[in-house]
Amino acid sequence: MTIATASPQALSELDRPNSYIGKTVPRPNLDRLMQGRGLYVSDIELPRMAHVVFLRSPHAHAKIVSIDAAAAKRMPGIIAVVTGKELAAVITPWVGVLTHLKGLKSAPQHAIAIDRVCWQGEAVAAIVATSRDVAEDAAEAVRVEYQELEAVTDMRTALDSATPVIHPALGDNLAFERNLDAGAVNAAFADADEVAEAEFIFGRHTGVTLEPRAVVADWNAAEARLTIYQGTQAPHMVQNIAALHLGLRESQVRVVCKDVGGSFGIKVHIYADEMAVYALSKLLRRPIKFVADRVESFNTDIHARDHRCKGKIGVKRDGTITAFEIDDLTGIGPYSMYPRTSAIEANQVVNLVGGPYTTKNYRARARVVFQNKNVMCQYRAVGHPIACSVTEGLVDLAAAKIGMDPVKIRRRNLIADDAYPCASPSGLRFELLSHHAAMNRLMAMMDYESLRAEQAALRKKNIHRGIGIASFIEVTNPSAAFYGVGGARISSQDGVAVRLDAQGAVICQTSITEQGQGSESLTAQIVGSVLGVSMERVRVILGDTDNTPYGGGTWASRGAGIGGEAALQAAKILRRNILDVAAAILQTSPGELDLAGNAVVNAGDGAPRIELNELARVVYFRPDTLPPGIQPELMATRHFVPREYPFAFTNGVQASWLEVDPDTGIVRLLKHWVVEDCGTLINPQLVDEQIRGGVVQGLGAALFEKCVYDERGQLTNANMADYLVPMSGEMPDIDVGHVVSPTSETELGAKGAGEAGTAGAAAAVANAVNDALRPFGAVITEIPLTPQVILTALGRI
Amino acid sequence: MKASAFAYARATSVADALALLAAHGDGAKVLSGGQSLMPAMNLRLISPELIVDIGGLAELRGVAVSGDVLKIGALTRHAELLRSPEIAAHAPLLAEAVAHVAHPAIRNRGTLGGSLAHADPAAELPACMLALNATVVISGPSGERRMAAEDFFTGIYETALSAQELLVAVELPVARKSSGYFFDEFARRHGDYAIVGLAAQAIVKDGIFADLRLAFFAVGDRPTLAKAAARLVGAVVTPAILSEASTALSKELDPQQDQQASVSMRRHLAKVLLGRCVSALLDRPDLNAGGSA
Ligand SMILES: Cc1cc2nc3c(=O)[nH]c(=O)nc-3n(C[C@H](O)[C@H](O)[C@H](O)COP(=O)(O)OP(=O)(O)OC[C@H]3O[C@@H](n4cnc5c(N)ncnc54)[C@H](O)[C@@H]3O)c2cc1C
């Protein structure tokens, strides 16, 4: 890893001897997970717990004529077979809209379909049994009579008058449309020397978490309380929604989120089948477990992308970009997801296209349509890969038109590093970005000039390699502007409580959650640094609505920037409180003291004065020995939410070096570079691995992953053999470099890093493939770049 | 998903296994490495009533050379093929091919017999059997029978085996001096079943093919010995001859379309493989310039 500091900033409370900030330290939860002592939902066993299997629709669109479960109910081990109508007695339907997405509409969705199924995989009945296999046996015995309806599958014709309207009450299949016209676009295109246009096609794909979605819901009738064990990114959101639709108060719902085996946005939503599990527990008054199997994960975990975006760019001969224009179309399935809605991705595309560049002329239209396919919603880097691929694809097309090097055209148009604060044509406000510093760093890391020379030499030997560059911006640390202003009860603030225990160790409760990205580690690093306590003495508790402060959780690259700042501020209060007590005990002033090495020390020479262990003993067991009037407070709580900027934007640039075999259409990834700027690096290794993991998901989108639907709305590759996830054998080495521009909105200065890798990886690969294919005159603007797509573009087949 | 309930029997000998199969008819399934059978059962694509586990039968294991014949027991695992010195010496094609089969964990359990009996048209080992001119040894209620690998594979997941029979071994002629081999396949990820693959065994004398067996896989409902190979035998291969063979190959193949490749893409890739194979076996880089001719 390499770090170039753009604007160094002293971090008073953190930049201390033995600080953990900026250090690679092992994650505290590593041993537990490595030794198999993690606790995932599927590990949870409760007394009288039953298992539910959902019978799912084989049709993309059909009326449910009748359900005959008599035979299934008679089978041994079967506790209940519950239909949508029966379940509706305990749970109300919902509509996935938010008011700030003007005009967004959707239809009421039920936990289990009642009289109509709208995608292949929608649940039509719940079979509750003593074990999953018994329930599967019974599922085969449930007879459902369907009357098939015409399925709307092609987003391009979804709005045609000849196409059936999926929800007649809505009038048409248009869920959402947004138009934006900034600057003087027509004049800017007229002013351009060259105009390039293309249609960019993005395959529908999904998150494929190692651990599938899983829930154990336990309604305790005696307490009138529901406990939900679920691997979710947002426990308080789940609490709110479950209570709302089951007719409970939030205090009657506890959400416990232990270990989570990957999430990537898949587990930040409320799924109909999960709602059904909560409701079944209430209906049947016993704990119910649901663990999705791989086939149902493919059919019901949210899908993402699936955009067709027409793009246009104007450029002057000197490389100045005069305007961007896009027309984006995306199909989201039959319902807008709850509660975050399925309009966010298209909305983000409109926001982000052209974002790294100076041109003020930008026109965009985005339309979101309904289809009879699985629901689509936010998955890692929401909208960014689309916006980045379109923008960067257009920039490369423009460069080719005027015969300019792709790096040169970017340098000419990227917003200058000293131009901040400023705003994008779509109104995004940038506090401080570092596009040029990042590009300079990238050029040095990849030795761009030598690589170009190597490419030219190999081309003579009929070896076709390409270099692709993609600059990007990333939305992180969202404020209430993301969901709250639209009426969603999704908290944008987070809270942290820290306390010193009776032996001088620290217990820290945080409302952010952990799905493998290292939330636990970064919280312990911050708290340990501020309190001068070694990390192994900091215990972090997360994922329990009964036992953490109220907050949003971990999504949208917000955990470190928002939850980390709350941890910092809470720890600072506790530190002051500890020093106050210590000063009283030691008969000195707090200003003379500091905390280091698990002890109170002299601020001046660092000499130990009193161990925290001893201080805690006095406070908790011999308060009678303290001077009168002192009431120690060895617990402190702070909350934080960004208020100045709706989002803390980060930036970066990626590059791909790859080889295309023009005879086979197979792409071999040789090397990938990322330079990114997430502000303060709390744990460089965690940041680097977030970037790498994100890149791999982006490379999956670029080359492999696609949910293949046929024209009848059947998902034809819902298994791990046919849906290709990226595997290590095909992955290149990924070099990560950093530029550090901390945000001044927080003392910590951290922005998010969770999605940067995914944002730009596919764009870099697509540009590199086109760069490799330049001698053949082929330009491809579709991902995944399968051999079939490449050979077709080359005219070989 | 969970497999539906089934009964399980651990066979104590080949005779015992055959008796169990005879008693239970079509409801029984042989279990070897389980790497194809278990996923199919877990997806409830098949729900056998009885599993006859032959995994413990030592008589079905091992690689042995006697005279000109290399005999490989049906239970020989992919990983053993990869490591066996006898295979490396006498059937190096097999050692190279098996490295393309799945991933180490699967190769540690999957068996040669299971792969051949399963008869996936995109599998590597069945094609190798054709290229190597193998004889399949089958045990059944009426004793042992032998048949050429070419006749053994009859369609997608279909073979000449009846439900009462066991594949017990294969016999291969040991590789002769001056013989060469070629193996390659195109797959989107390492370890995946091939989009198109080619296992070839040849005898080359003075730059001329004296014999050439080209076994293509994933381009039809079963592995296919290309008749077009005959056009390349017995004369100096020129680009024109190669091109004719390529055209002939294209005509004789009957590939299927799936999510990875269209029919025309499979034909195209088969021709690319042919060019690469001939060029490699004859050590003639000039013949590969127009691999996609
Ligand atoms: C993720 C994954 C990837 C894979 N990739 C590949 C690949 O790239 N290429 C490839 O070729 N294979 C691949 N395989 C399949 C693997 O090679 C299997 O091992 C092989 O196909 C079957 O061998 P087995 O011993 O596991 O057979 P089993 O699964 O035990 O049996 C398969 C079938 O053959 C029958 N059978 C087994 N043994 C006998 C016998 N002696 N006589 C009669 N019938 C018998 C069984 O009844 C069953 O119908 C893959 C498997 C997995 C899980």
mmCIF file of C-alpha atoms in Angstrom, chain A residues 391-659:
data_model
loop_
_atom_site.group_PDB
_atom_site.id
_atom_site.type_symbol
_atom_site.label_atom_id
_atom_site.label_comp_id
_atom_site.label_asym_id
_atom_site.label_seq_id
_atom_site.Cartn_x
_atom_site.Cartn_y
_atom_site.Cartn_z
ATOM 1 C CA THR A 391 -19.198 8.336 -18.154
ATOM 2 C CA GLU A 392 -15.836 6.659 -18.596
ATOM 3 C CA GLY A 393 -16.961 4.759 -21.677
ATOM 4 C CA LEU A 394 -18.056 8.051 -23.240
ATOM 5 C CA VAL A 395 -14.811 9.776 -22.273
ATOM 6 C CA ASP A 396 -12.833 7.013 -24.001
ATOM 7 C CA LEU A 397 -15.061 7.262 -27.080
ATOM 8 C CA ALA A 398 -14.467 11.016 -27.138
ATOM 9 C CA ALA A 399 -10.721 10.505 -26.745
ATOM 10 C CA ALA A 400 -10.726 8.057 -29.646
ATOM 11 C CA LYS A 401 -12.647 10.524 -31.832
ATOM 12 C CA ILE A 402 -10.060 13.240 -31.359
ATOM 13 C CA GLY A 403 -7.112 10.855 -31.176
ATOM 14 C CA MET A 404 -6.131 11.764 -27.653
ATOM 15 C CA ASP A 405 -4.634 9.545 -24.977
ATOM 16 C CA PRO A 406 -7.274 8.495 -22.418
ATOM 17 C CA VAL A 407 -5.200 9.800 -19.525
ATOM 18 C CA LYS A 408 -4.611 13.133 -21.171
ATOM 19 C CA ILE A 409 -8.286 13.778 -21.850
ATOM 20 C CA ARG A 410 -9.093 12.965 -18.237
ATOM 21 C CA ARG A 411 -6.427 15.282 -16.892
ATOM 22 C CA ARG A 412 -7.835 18.034 -19.061
ATOM 23 C CA ASN A 413 -11.338 17.646 -17.673
ATOM 24 C CA LEU A 414 -11.110 16.363 -14.101
ATOM 25 C CA ILE A 415 -12.062 18.975 -11.512
ATOM 26 C CA ALA A 416 -8.872 20.645 -10.276
ATOM 27 C CA ASP A 417 -7.710 19.598 -6.821
ATOM 28 C CA ASP A 418 -7.763 23.229 -5.639
ATOM 29 C CA ALA A 419 -11.271 23.980 -6.930
ATOM 30 C CA TYR A 420 -13.113 22.807 -3.835
ATOM 31 C CA PRO A 421 -15.666 23.220 -2.450
ATOM 32 C CA CYS A 422 -17.758 23.037 -5.588
ATOM 33 C CA ALA A 423 -20.819 21.313 -6.988
ATOM 34 C CA SER A 424 -21.687 19.017 -9.873
ATOM 35 C CA PRO A 425 -24.265 19.889 -12.547
ATOM 36 C CA SER A 426 -26.723 17.598 -10.750
ATOM 37 C CA GLY A 427 -26.228 19.583 -7.562
ATOM 38 C CA LEU A 428 -23.906 17.253 -5.648
ATOM 39 C CA ARG A 429 -21.681 19.239 -3.329
ATOM 40 C CA PHE A 430 -18.046 18.245 -3.114
ATOM 41 C CA GLU A 431 -16.110 19.254 -0.030
ATOM 42 C CA LEU A 432 -12.641 18.145 -1.066
ATOM 43 C CA LEU A 433 -11.638 15.651 -3.765
ATOM 44 C CA SER A 434 -8.269 14.752 -5.250
ATOM 45 C CA HIS A 435 -8.779 13.524 -8.818
ATOM 46 C CA HIS A 436 -5.457 14.790 -10.127
ATOM 47 C CA ALA A 437 -3.394 13.610 -7.177
ATOM 48 C CA ALA A 438 -5.061 10.212 -7.530
ATOM 49 C CA MET A 439 -4.318 10.089 -11.267
ATOM 50 C CA ASN A 440 -0.689 11.038 -10.660
ATOM 51 C CA ARG A 441 -0.370 8.317 -8.060
ATOM 52 C CA LEU A 442 -1.945 5.784 -10.423
ATOM 53 C CA MET A 443 0.395 6.703 -13.270
ATOM 54 C CA ALA A 444 3.375 6.097 -11.002
ATOM 55 C CA MET A 445 2.024 2.816 -9.626
ATOM 56 C CA MET A 446 1.280 1.306 -13.020
ATOM 57 C CA ASP A 447 4.170 2.902 -14.882
ATOM 58 C CA TYR A 448 1.758 3.954 -17.575
ATOM 59 C CA GLU A 449 4.269 4.884 -20.248
ATOM 60 C CA SER A 450 6.124 1.564 -20.075
ATOM 61 C CA LEU A 451 2.874 -0.315 -20.145
ATOM 62 C CA ARG A 452 1.838 1.511 -23.323
ATOM 63 C CA ALA A 453 5.194 0.606 -24.865
ATOM 64 C CA GLU A 454 4.738 -3.033 -23.884
ATOM 65 C CA GLN A 455 1.249 -3.023 -25.356
ATOM 66 C CA ALA A 456 2.536 -1.680 -28.669
ATOM 67 C CA ALA A 457 5.352 -4.241 -28.818
ATOM 68 C CA LEU A 458 3.029 -7.156 -28.098
ATOM 69 C CA ARG A 459 0.498 -6.007 -30.671
ATOM 70 C CA LYS A 460 3.120 -6.647 -33.328
ATOM 71 C CA LYS A 461 3.252 -10.240 -32.115
ATOM 72 C CA ASN A 462 -0.506 -10.553 -32.442
ATOM 73 C CA ILE A 463 -0.992 -10.358 -28.684
ATOM 74 C CA HIS A 464 -3.824 -8.019 -27.849
ATOM 75 C CA ARG A 465 -3.616 -6.287 -24.529
ATOM 76 C CA GLY A 466 -5.493 -3.255 -23.344
ATOM 77 C CA ILE A 467 -5.308 -0.571 -20.685
ATOM 78 C CA GLY A 468 -8.512 0.859 -19.266
ATOM 79 C CA ILE A 469 -8.798 3.854 -16.963
ATOM 80 C CA ALA A 470 -11.831 4.894 -14.939
ATOM 81 C CA SER A 471 -12.092 7.889 -12.629
ATOM 82 C CA PHE A 472 -14.965 7.844 -10.201
ATOM 83 C CA ILE A 473 -16.684 9.555 -7.309
ATOM 84 C CA GLU A 474 -18.441 7.719 -4.522
ATOM 85 C CA VAL A 475 -21.310 8.700 -2.235
ATOM 86 C CA THR A 476 -20.452 7.958 1.414
ATOM 87 C CA ASN A 477 -21.565 9.009 4.895
ATOM 88 C CA PRO A 478 -25.130 9.833 3.814
ATOM 89 C CA SER A 479 -27.110 12.231 5.982
ATOM 90 C CA ALA A 480 -30.881 12.212 6.330
ATOM 91 C CA ALA A 481 -30.984 13.358 2.696
ATOM 92 C CA PHE A 482 -30.747 9.748 1.542
ATOM 93 C CA TYR A 483 -33.862 8.226 3.099
ATOM 94 C CA GLY A 484 -35.058 10.221 6.095
ATOM 95 C CA VAL A 485 -36.297 13.226 4.139
ATOM 96 C CA GLY A 486 -38.454 10.909 2.054
ATOM 97 C CA GLY A 487 -40.270 9.650 5.132
ATOM 98 C CA ALA A 488 -38.364 6.407 5.720
ATOM 99 C CA ARG A 489 -37.715 5.571 9.337
ATOM 100 C CA ILE A 490 -34.122 4.699 8.588
ATOM 101 C CA SER A 491 -31.814 6.498 10.936
ATOM 102 C CA SER A 492 -28.963 8.485 9.465
ATOM 103 C CA GLN A 493 -27.417 9.137 12.862
ATOM 104 C CA ASP A 494 -25.537 6.595 14.905
ATOM 105 C CA GLY A 495 -24.747 6.312 18.554
ATOM 106 C CA VAL A 496 -21.976 4.849 20.648
ATOM 107 C CA ALA A 497 -21.875 4.264 24.397
ATOM 108 C CA VAL A 498 -18.541 3.545 26.075
ATOM 109 C CA ARG A 499 -17.930 2.608 29.668
ATOM 110 C CA LEU A 500 -15.052 1.602 31.836
ATOM 111 C CA ASP A 501 -15.698 -1.658 33.631
ATOM 112 C CA ALA A 502 -14.629 -2.489 37.156
ATOM 113 C CA GLN A 503 -11.241 -3.783 36.001
ATOM 114 C CA GLY A 504 -10.406 -0.887 33.723
ATOM 115 C CA ALA A 505 -11.464 -2.557 30.495
ATOM 116 C CA VAL A 506 -13.809 -0.831 28.074
ATOM 117 C CA ILE A 507 -17.215 -1.909 26.853
ATOM 118 C CA CYS A 508 -18.479 -0.152 23.799
ATOM 119 C CA GLN A 509 -21.970 -0.436 22.362
ATOM 120 C CA THR A 510 -22.467 0.883 18.862
ATOM 121 C CA SER A 511 -25.419 1.073 16.539
ATOM 122 C CA ILE A 512 -23.358 0.284 13.456
ATOM 123 C CA THR A 513 -23.238 -3.366 12.412
ATOM 124 C CA GLU A 514 -20.616 -5.821 11.244
ATOM 125 C CA GLN A 515 -20.886 -7.928 8.103
ATOM 126 C CA GLY A 516 -17.211 -8.647 7.695
ATOM 127 C CA GLN A 517 -15.944 -5.194 6.794
ATOM 128 C CA GLY A 518 -14.373 -4.622 10.215
ATOM 129 C CA SER A 519 -16.841 -2.340 12.025
ATOM 130 C CA GLU A 520 -15.914 -4.030 15.278
ATOM 131 C CA SER A 521 -12.221 -3.491 14.665
ATOM 132 C CA LEU A 522 -12.430 0.146 13.660
ATOM 133 C CA THR A 523 -14.619 0.941 16.667
ATOM 134 C CA ALA A 524 -12.147 -0.730 19.021
ATOM 135 C CA GLN A 525 -9.238 1.033 17.334
ATOM 136 C CA ILE A 526 -10.808 4.448 17.779
ATOM 137 C CA VAL A 527 -11.972 3.897 21.332
ATOM 138 C CA GLY A 528 -8.709 2.237 22.364
ATOM 139 C CA SER A 529 -6.690 5.092 20.878
ATOM 140 C CA VAL A 530 -8.642 7.841 22.611
ATOM 141 C CA LEU A 531 -8.650 6.067 25.979
ATOM 142 C CA GLY A 532 -5.091 4.816 25.836
ATOM 143 C CA VAL A 533 -6.435 1.315 26.317
ATOM 144 C CA SER A 534 -5.069 -1.663 24.421
ATOM 145 C CA MET A 535 -7.500 -3.094 21.886
ATOM 146 C CA GLU A 536 -7.854 -6.461 23.552
ATOM 147 C CA ARG A 537 -9.352 -4.630 26.524
ATOM 148 C CA VAL A 538 -12.053 -3.044 24.353
ATOM 149 C CA ARG A 539 -15.149 -5.120 23.857
ATOM 150 C CA VAL A 540 -17.495 -3.982 21.127
ATOM 151 C CA ILE A 541 -21.152 -4.898 21.211
ATOM 152 C CA LEU A 542 -23.208 -4.396 18.076
ATOM 153 C CA GLY A 543 -26.311 -5.693 16.392
ATOM 154 C CA ASP A 544 -28.902 -5.744 19.179
ATOM 155 C CA THR A 545 -31.701 -3.210 19.429
ATOM 156 C CA ASP A 546 -32.028 -3.917 23.164
ATOM 157 C CA ASN A 547 -28.369 -3.292 23.839
ATOM 158 C CA THR A 548 -27.024 -0.614 21.533
ATOM 159 C CA PRO A 549 -27.864 3.030 21.006
ATOM 160 C CA TYR A 550 -30.328 3.830 18.234
ATOM 161 C CA GLY A 551 -28.834 4.147 14.785
ATOM 162 C CA GLY A 552 -28.735 3.365 11.099
ATOM 163 C CA GLY A 553 -26.321 0.454 10.923
ATOM 164 C CA THR A 554 -23.759 -0.271 8.257
ATOM 165 C CA TRP A 555 -24.597 0.500 4.622
ATOM 166 C CA ALA A 556 -23.831 3.157 2.012
ATOM 167 C CA SER A 557 -20.221 3.320 3.221
ATOM 168 C CA ARG A 558 -21.276 5.017 6.434
ATOM 169 C CA GLY A 559 -20.043 2.826 9.298
ATOM 170 C CA ALA A 560 -16.559 4.281 9.751
ATOM 171 C CA GLY A 561 -17.402 7.876 8.915
ATOM 172 C CA ILE A 562 -20.536 8.200 11.052
ATOM 173 C CA GLY A 563 -20.332 5.406 13.623
ATOM 174 C CA GLY A 564 -16.587 5.954 13.927
ATOM 175 C CA GLU A 565 -17.074 9.639 14.705
ATOM 176 C CA ALA A 566 -19.716 8.821 17.331
ATOM 177 C CA ALA A 567 -17.224 6.400 18.893
ATOM 178 C CA LEU A 568 -14.541 9.067 18.885
ATOM 179 C CA GLN A 569 -16.768 11.652 20.519
ATOM 180 C CA ALA A 570 -18.119 9.236 23.127
ATOM 181 C CA ALA A 571 -14.599 8.097 23.970
ATOM 182 C CA LYS A 572 -13.476 11.710 24.330
ATOM 183 C CA ILE A 573 -16.181 12.359 26.931
ATOM 184 C CA LEU A 574 -15.262 9.214 28.813
ATOM 185 C CA ARG A 575 -11.614 10.199 28.672
ATOM 186 C CA ARG A 576 -12.430 13.583 30.201
ATOM 187 C CA ASN A 577 -14.522 11.928 32.894
ATOM 188 C CA ILE A 578 -11.729 9.492 33.711
ATOM 189 C CA LEU A 579 -9.181 12.270 33.914
ATOM 190 C CA ASP A 580 -11.480 14.284 36.188
ATOM 191 C CA VAL A 581 -11.717 11.375 38.617
ATOM 192 C CA ALA A 582 -8.011 10.659 38.349
ATOM 193 C CA ALA A 583 -7.185 14.290 39.107
ATOM 194 C CA ALA A 584 -9.356 14.121 42.199
ATOM 195 C CA ILE A 585 -7.723 10.913 43.372
ATOM 196 C CA LEU A 586 -4.214 12.169 42.601
ATOM 197 C CA GLN A 587 -4.908 15.685 43.815
ATOM 198 C CA THR A 588 -3.757 17.302 40.628
ATOM 199 C CA SER A 589 -5.528 18.955 37.696
ATOM 200 C CA PRO A 590 -6.856 16.962 34.716
ATOM 201 C CA GLY A 591 -4.649 19.004 32.409
ATOM 202 C CA GLU A 592 -1.567 17.464 34.011
ATOM 203 C CA LEU A 593 -2.742 13.959 33.137
ATOM 204 C CA ASP A 594 -3.088 11.777 30.099
ATOM 205 C CA LEU A 595 -4.178 8.213 29.327
ATOM 206 C CA ALA A 596 -1.742 5.670 27.921
ATOM 207 C CA GLY A 597 -0.912 2.006 28.332
ATOM 208 C CA ASN A 598 -4.112 1.242 30.271
ATOM 209 C CA ALA A 599 -3.160 3.797 32.904
ATOM 210 C CA VAL A 600 -3.406 7.430 33.835
ATOM 211 C CA VAL A 601 0.001 8.981 33.200
ATOM 212 C CA ASN A 602 1.651 12.354 33.562
ATOM 213 C CA ALA A 603 0.925 14.480 30.525
ATOM 214 C CA GLY A 604 4.460 15.813 30.692
ATOM 215 C CA ASP A 605 6.772 12.837 31.062
ATOM 216 C CA GLY A 606 4.367 9.953 30.570
ATOM 217 C CA ALA A 607 5.173 8.468 33.980
ATOM 218 C CA PRO A 608 2.398 6.144 35.169
ATOM 219 C CA ARG A 609 0.251 7.568 37.961
ATOM 220 C CA ILE A 610 -2.629 5.170 38.420
ATOM 221 C CA GLU A 611 -3.719 2.125 36.495
ATOM 222 C CA LEU A 612 -7.229 2.243 35.051
ATOM 223 C CA ASN A 613 -7.833 -0.998 36.879
ATOM 224 C CA GLU A 614 -7.074 0.735 40.181
ATOM 225 C CA LEU A 615 -9.065 3.826 39.261
ATOM 226 C CA ALA A 616 -12.083 1.653 38.477
ATOM 227 C CA ARG A 617 -11.693 -0.183 41.780
ATOM 228 C CA VAL A 618 -11.815 3.081 43.681
ATOM 229 C CA VAL A 619 -14.765 4.420 41.714
ATOM 230 C CA TYR A 620 -16.918 1.315 41.904
ATOM 231 C CA PHE A 621 -16.009 -0.135 45.323
ATOM 232 C CA ARG A 622 -14.509 2.663 47.435
ATOM 233 C CA PRO A 623 -16.314 5.789 46.277
ATOM 234 C CA ASP A 624 -16.285 6.726 49.977
ATOM 235 C CA THR A 625 -12.573 7.569 49.593
ATOM 236 C CA LEU A 626 -13.187 10.123 46.838
ATOM 237 C CA PRO A 627 -13.302 13.805 47.747
ATOM 238 C CA PRO A 628 -16.828 15.039 48.512
ATOM 239 C CA GLY A 629 -18.907 16.306 45.623
ATOM 240 C CA ILE A 630 -17.360 14.043 42.988
ATOM 241 C CA GLN A 631 -19.781 11.768 41.135
ATOM 242 C CA PRO A 632 -17.705 9.812 38.587
ATOM 243 C CA GLU A 633 -19.405 9.043 35.247
ATOM 244 C CA LEU A 634 -17.492 6.201 33.715
ATOM 245 C CA MET A 635 -19.977 5.799 30.899
ATOM 246 C CA ALA A 636 -20.532 8.224 28.068
ATOM 247 C CA THR A 637 -22.751 8.273 25.013
ATOM 248 C CA ARG A 638 -22.559 10.344 21.896
ATOM 249 C CA HIS A 639 -24.422 10.377 18.618
ATOM 250 C CA PHE A 640 -23.380 11.781 15.306
ATOM 251 C CA VAL A 641 -24.900 12.650 11.962
ATOM 252 C CA PRO A 642 -23.383 14.758 9.174
ATOM 253 C CA ARG A 643 -25.221 18.054 8.867
ATOM 254 C CA GLU A 644 -23.148 20.268 6.599
ATOM 255 C CA TYR A 645 -22.901 18.005 3.583
ATOM 256 C CA PRO A 646 -25.674 15.592 2.573
ATOM 257 C CA PHE A 647 -22.957 13.136 1.482
ATOM 258 C CA ALA A 648 -19.193 12.946 1.972
ATOM 259 C CA PHE A 649 -17.994 12.305 -1.552
ATOM 260 C CA THR A 650 -14.840 10.316 -2.093
ATOM 261 C CA ASN A 651 -12.988 9.875 -5.339
ATOM 262 C CA GLY A 652 -10.470 7.674 -7.000
ATOM 263 C CA VAL A 653 -9.294 6.115 -10.213
ATOM 264 C CA GLN A 654 -8.939 2.522 -11.332
ATOM 265 C CA ALA A 655 -6.983 0.887 -14.106
ATOM 266 C CA SER A 656 -7.131 -2.505 -15.719
ATOM 267 C CA TRP A 657 -4.493 -4.318 -17.778
ATOM 268 C CA LEU A 658 -5.763 -7.353 -19.614
ATOM 269 C CA GLU A 659 -5.404 -9.551 -22.651
#
